Structures are given as structure tokens and as C-alpha cells.
């Protein structure tokens, strides 16, 4: 099955589900949501799923959802920040006045 990215607002994180049955949590991106902004604070992929590109799938899914919801992104998490740096088409999600703070 294809990995699925799901928002789990009750846990303040996006999760990526993978595995043979597509129901195993392979990783997550924690966030804090406040007043039209989503601050990503920590991203983690379980070591059993490392090297499969799931971190990128998770980042893309979470950022696409933020865009759809009209949220401004604050990438405090080094992984999300680095991913945006490698995919400049997502830089517009970070408020222009705050991009320098994140090195974007």
C-alpha cells in the first residue's frame, strides 16, 4: 500500500502510515496550531522505516494540507525547514517577514 499522511489534531501531529497493511505509524511531524499559523516542532521516522523516503512524503503531505487550510508555516523543526529549503515551491508558506529567521 502507498503511505498515507493523516492529520491527528488530538495528538497535534501529522502521522505517516505505512507497512504491509498500511496501518502502521511509520513516523510523525509534531506541530503547534495557533491563530492561522502551524509551527512544526519535531519530525521523526521510526528506524524500521528509515531510508524509504517517508520523511519527504510526510513533509509534503503536511505542508500541502497547511496550504489547503490557508495556514502560515513556521518551520522550527530542522527537518521540515531543510525540506522546504530543498523545495522552494513551499517557501511561500513561510511568512516573508520570518523567512530570514529560518534561513529561507
XYZ file of N, CA and C in Angstrom:
312
model
N 0.834 -1.194 0.000
C 0.000 0.000 0.000
C 0.874 1.252 0.000
N 0.370 2.304 -0.605
C 1.048 3.598 -0.606
C 0.966 4.210 0.790
N 2.025 4.847 1.242
C 1.989 5.522 2.543
C 0.936 6.624 2.541
N 0.283 6.806 3.662
C -0.762 7.818 3.809
C -0.380 8.794 4.911
N -0.540 10.090 4.654
C -0.305 11.127 5.658
C -1.657 11.569 6.196
N -1.772 11.543 7.526
C -3.032 11.855 8.186
C -2.808 12.859 9.303
N -3.666 13.873 9.369
C -3.607 14.825 10.478
C -4.297 14.191 11.686
N -3.628 14.236 12.809
C -4.187 13.743 14.072
C -4.243 14.920 15.046
N -5.237 15.822 14.882
C -5.284 17.039 15.698
C -5.347 16.772 17.197
N -5.927 15.655 17.595
C -5.992 15.329 19.021
C -4.610 15.036 19.602
N -3.647 14.740 18.722
C -2.268 14.485 19.145
C -1.314 15.580 18.664
N -1.863 16.598 17.994
C -1.083 17.719 17.450
C 0.065 17.230 16.578
N -0.275 16.353 15.640
C 0.759 15.858 14.737
C 0.151 15.244 13.491
N 0.961 15.262 12.443
C 0.655 14.502 11.231
C 1.374 13.179 11.375
N 0.722 12.119 10.960
C 1.337 10.800 11.001
C 1.402 10.240 9.590
N 2.439 9.453 9.337
C 2.530 8.738 8.072
C 2.338 7.265 8.377
N 1.368 6.684 7.700
C 1.034 5.279 7.894
C 1.622 4.478 6.751
N 2.276 3.388 7.097
C 2.927 2.543 6.095
C 2.864 1.097 6.577
N 3.709 0.255 6.031
C 3.720 -1.159 6.399
C 2.924 -1.980 5.422
N 2.962 -3.289 5.612
C 2.285 -4.202 4.695
C 0.792 -3.928 4.593
N 0.167 -3.601 5.730
C -1.273 -3.356 5.726
C -1.605 -1.869 5.657
N -0.583 -1.003 5.619
C -0.804 0.437 5.534
C -1.375 1.054 6.784
N -1.297 0.355 7.908
C -1.902 0.852 9.133
C -0.890 1.095 10.252
N 0.386 0.934 9.955
C 1.408 1.092 10.981
C 1.964 2.513 10.943
N 2.033 3.164 12.101
C 2.581 4.514 12.161
C 4.093 4.440 11.960
N 4.553 4.981 10.838
C 5.971 4.941 10.495
C 6.707 6.193 10.961
N 5.971 7.255 11.233
C 6.590 8.487 11.680
C 5.557 9.559 11.903
N 6.038 10.729 12.352
C 5.124 11.825 12.651
C 5.858 13.157 12.576
N 5.069 14.215 12.417
C 5.555 15.594 12.463
C 4.676 16.323 13.473
N 5.256 16.660 14.616
C 4.509 17.366 15.661
C 4.378 18.842 15.312
N 3.258 19.417 15.716
C 3.028 20.828 15.438
C 2.273 21.500 16.566
N 2.311 22.817 16.536
C 1.500 23.653 17.420
C 0.703 24.571 16.514
N -0.605 24.551 16.665
C -1.505 25.329 15.822
C -2.031 26.518 16.620
N -1.913 27.730 16.043
C -2.366 28.924 16.749
C -2.619 30.059 15.768
N -3.808 30.619 15.791
C -4.161 31.828 15.058
C -3.678 31.855 13.611
N -4.044 30.858 12.858
C -3.714 30.816 11.441
C -2.289 30.404 11.120
N -1.555 29.953 12.137
C -0.181 29.503 11.936
C -0.016 28.083 12.443
N 0.822 27.333 11.750
C 1.179 25.996 12.197
C 2.696 25.962 12.350
N 3.134 25.732 13.575
C 4.559 25.677 13.886
C 4.967 24.213 13.974
N 5.807 23.776 13.053
C 6.311 22.404 13.100
C 7.498 22.380 14.054
N 7.444 21.474 15.035
C 8.465 21.478 16.085
C 9.327 20.225 16.121
N 8.863 19.122 15.600
C 9.661 17.897 15.643
C 9.124 16.898 14.628
N 10.037 16.266 13.894
C 9.669 15.230 12.925
C 10.527 14.008 13.201
N 9.901 12.851 13.114
C 10.611 11.607 13.415
C 10.066 10.474 12.550
N 10.977 9.674 12.010
C 10.611 8.457 11.278
C 11.177 7.281 12.068
N 10.353 6.283 12.316
C 10.789 5.089 13.030
C 11.948 4.449 12.272
N 12.973 4.018 12.989
C 14.171 3.459 12.351
C 13.859 2.252 11.470
N 12.770 1.539 11.749
C 12.388 0.397 10.913
C 11.980 0.818 9.510
N 11.653 2.098 9.346
C 11.190 2.605 8.056
C 12.191 3.565 7.417
N 13.368 3.684 8.005
C 14.376 4.630 7.517
C 14.819 4.283 6.095
N 15.212 5.297 5.354
C 15.755 5.097 4.016
C 14.742 4.844 2.926
N 13.479 5.042 3.216
C 12.432 4.788 2.220
C 11.819 6.071 1.658
N 12.337 7.226 2.093
C 11.798 8.500 1.620
C 10.510 8.923 2.290
N 10.171 8.267 3.401
C 8.905 8.578 4.058
C 8.910 9.952 4.716
N 10.081 10.427 5.132
C 10.153 11.767 5.712
C 9.707 12.820 4.715
N 10.151 12.687 3.476
C 9.743 13.618 2.433
C 8.262 13.529 2.117
N 7.729 12.311 2.096
C 6.294 12.127 1.855
C 5.499 12.784 2.983
N 5.976 12.610 4.211
C 5.318 13.210 5.373
C 5.366 14.736 5.290
N 6.544 15.291 4.995
C 6.676 16.752 4.894
C 5.751 17.304 3.818
N 5.779 16.696 2.640
C 4.926 17.165 1.540
C 3.447 17.098 1.922
N 3.026 15.996 2.515
C 1.620 15.853 2.898
C 1.187 16.885 3.923
N 2.030 17.103 4.931
C 1.697 18.080 5.982
C 1.667 19.496 5.407
N 2.648 19.835 4.577
C 2.701 21.180 4.006
C 1.592 21.408 2.984
N 1.252 20.395 2.217
C 0.122 20.524 1.288
C -1.168 20.767 2.053
N -1.337 20.077 3.175
C -2.532 20.282 3.991
C -2.544 21.693 4.580
N -1.389 22.167 5.049
C -1.303 23.536 5.577
C -1.700 24.539 4.495
N -1.231 24.320 3.267
C -1.586 25.213 2.161
C -3.088 25.189 1.915
N -3.668 24.004 1.859
C -5.102 23.869 1.623
C -5.911 24.589 2.697
N -5.416 24.538 3.919
C -6.119 25.167 5.046
C -5.793 26.651 5.200
N -4.905 27.181 4.366
C -4.552 28.589 4.425
C -3.708 28.963 5.632
N -2.929 27.999 6.145
C -2.108 28.247 7.328
C -0.721 28.763 6.944
N -0.200 29.673 7.742
C 1.184 30.108 7.605
C 2.047 29.094 8.347
N 3.199 28.756 7.776
C 4.064 27.709 8.322
C 5.281 28.319 9.004
N 5.546 27.849 10.213
C 6.745 28.228 10.961
C 7.564 26.957 11.150
N 8.615 26.763 10.345
C 9.367 25.503 10.368
C 10.491 25.489 11.420
N 10.121 25.415 12.684
C 11.123 25.314 13.753
C 11.845 23.970 13.701
N 11.176 22.943 13.227
C 11.777 21.620 13.098
C 12.847 21.659 12.000
N 14.079 21.238 12.318
C 15.151 21.269 11.314
C 14.840 20.451 10.062
N 14.143 19.332 10.215
C 13.836 18.510 9.043
C 12.876 19.241 8.113
N 11.784 19.766 8.640
C 10.801 20.480 7.818
C 11.453 21.712 7.188
N 12.235 22.440 7.956
C 12.936 23.627 7.450
C 13.870 23.247 6.296
N 14.645 22.183 6.474
C 15.548 21.727 5.423
C 14.807 21.258 4.189
N 13.667 20.596 4.400
C 12.880 20.097 3.275
C 12.343 21.266 2.461
N 11.846 22.294 3.147
C 11.364 23.489 2.438
C 12.514 24.129 1.671
N 13.703 24.168 2.268
C 14.871 24.730 1.586
C 15.204 24.013 0.296
N 14.937 22.713 0.238
C 15.202 21.921 -0.966
C 14.035 21.948 -1.955
N 12.887 22.452 -1.502
C 11.684 22.513 -2.341
C 11.127 23.934 -2.280
N 11.753 24.864 -2.993
C 11.396 26.280 -2.873
C 9.950 26.614 -3.224
N 9.272 25.706 -3.876
C 7.856 25.956 -4.183
C 6.999 25.989 -2.917
N 7.578 25.628 -1.770
C 6.866 25.676 -0.488
C 7.281 26.872 0.371
N 8.278 27.641 -0.073
C 8.765 28.772 0.710
C 7.673 29.804 0.967
N 6.751 29.958 0.021
C 5.690 30.953 0.185
C 4.797 30.677 1.385
N 4.825 29.457 1.926
C 4.024 29.139 3.110
C 4.574 29.820 4.362
N 5.873 30.116 4.350
C 6.512 30.773 5.494
C 6.333 32.277 5.311
N 5.810 32.977 6.338
C 5.621 34.422 6.196
C 6.930 35.108 5.784
N 6.843 35.983 4.795
C 8.033 36.622 4.235
C 8.886 37.297 5.310
N 8.253 37.952 6.257
C 8.987 38.657 7.308
C 9.745 37.712 8.239
N 9.423 36.414 8.191
C 10.064 35.453 9.094
C 11.003 34.485 8.379
N 11.095 34.590 7.071
C 11.936 33.649 6.314
C 13.397 33.729 6.695
N 13.922 34.920 6.905
C 15.334 35.074 7.258
C 15.637 34.369 8.569
N 14.712 34.407 9.499
C 14.910 33.746 10.788
C 15.118 32.237 10.606
N 14.465 31.690 9.574
C 14.567 30.257 9.284
C 15.584 29.946 8.192
N 16.282 30.950 7.718
C 17.285 30.737 6.678
C 16.696 30.416 5.327
N 15.509 30.928 5.065
C 14.813 30.642 3.796
C 14.691 31.895 2.947
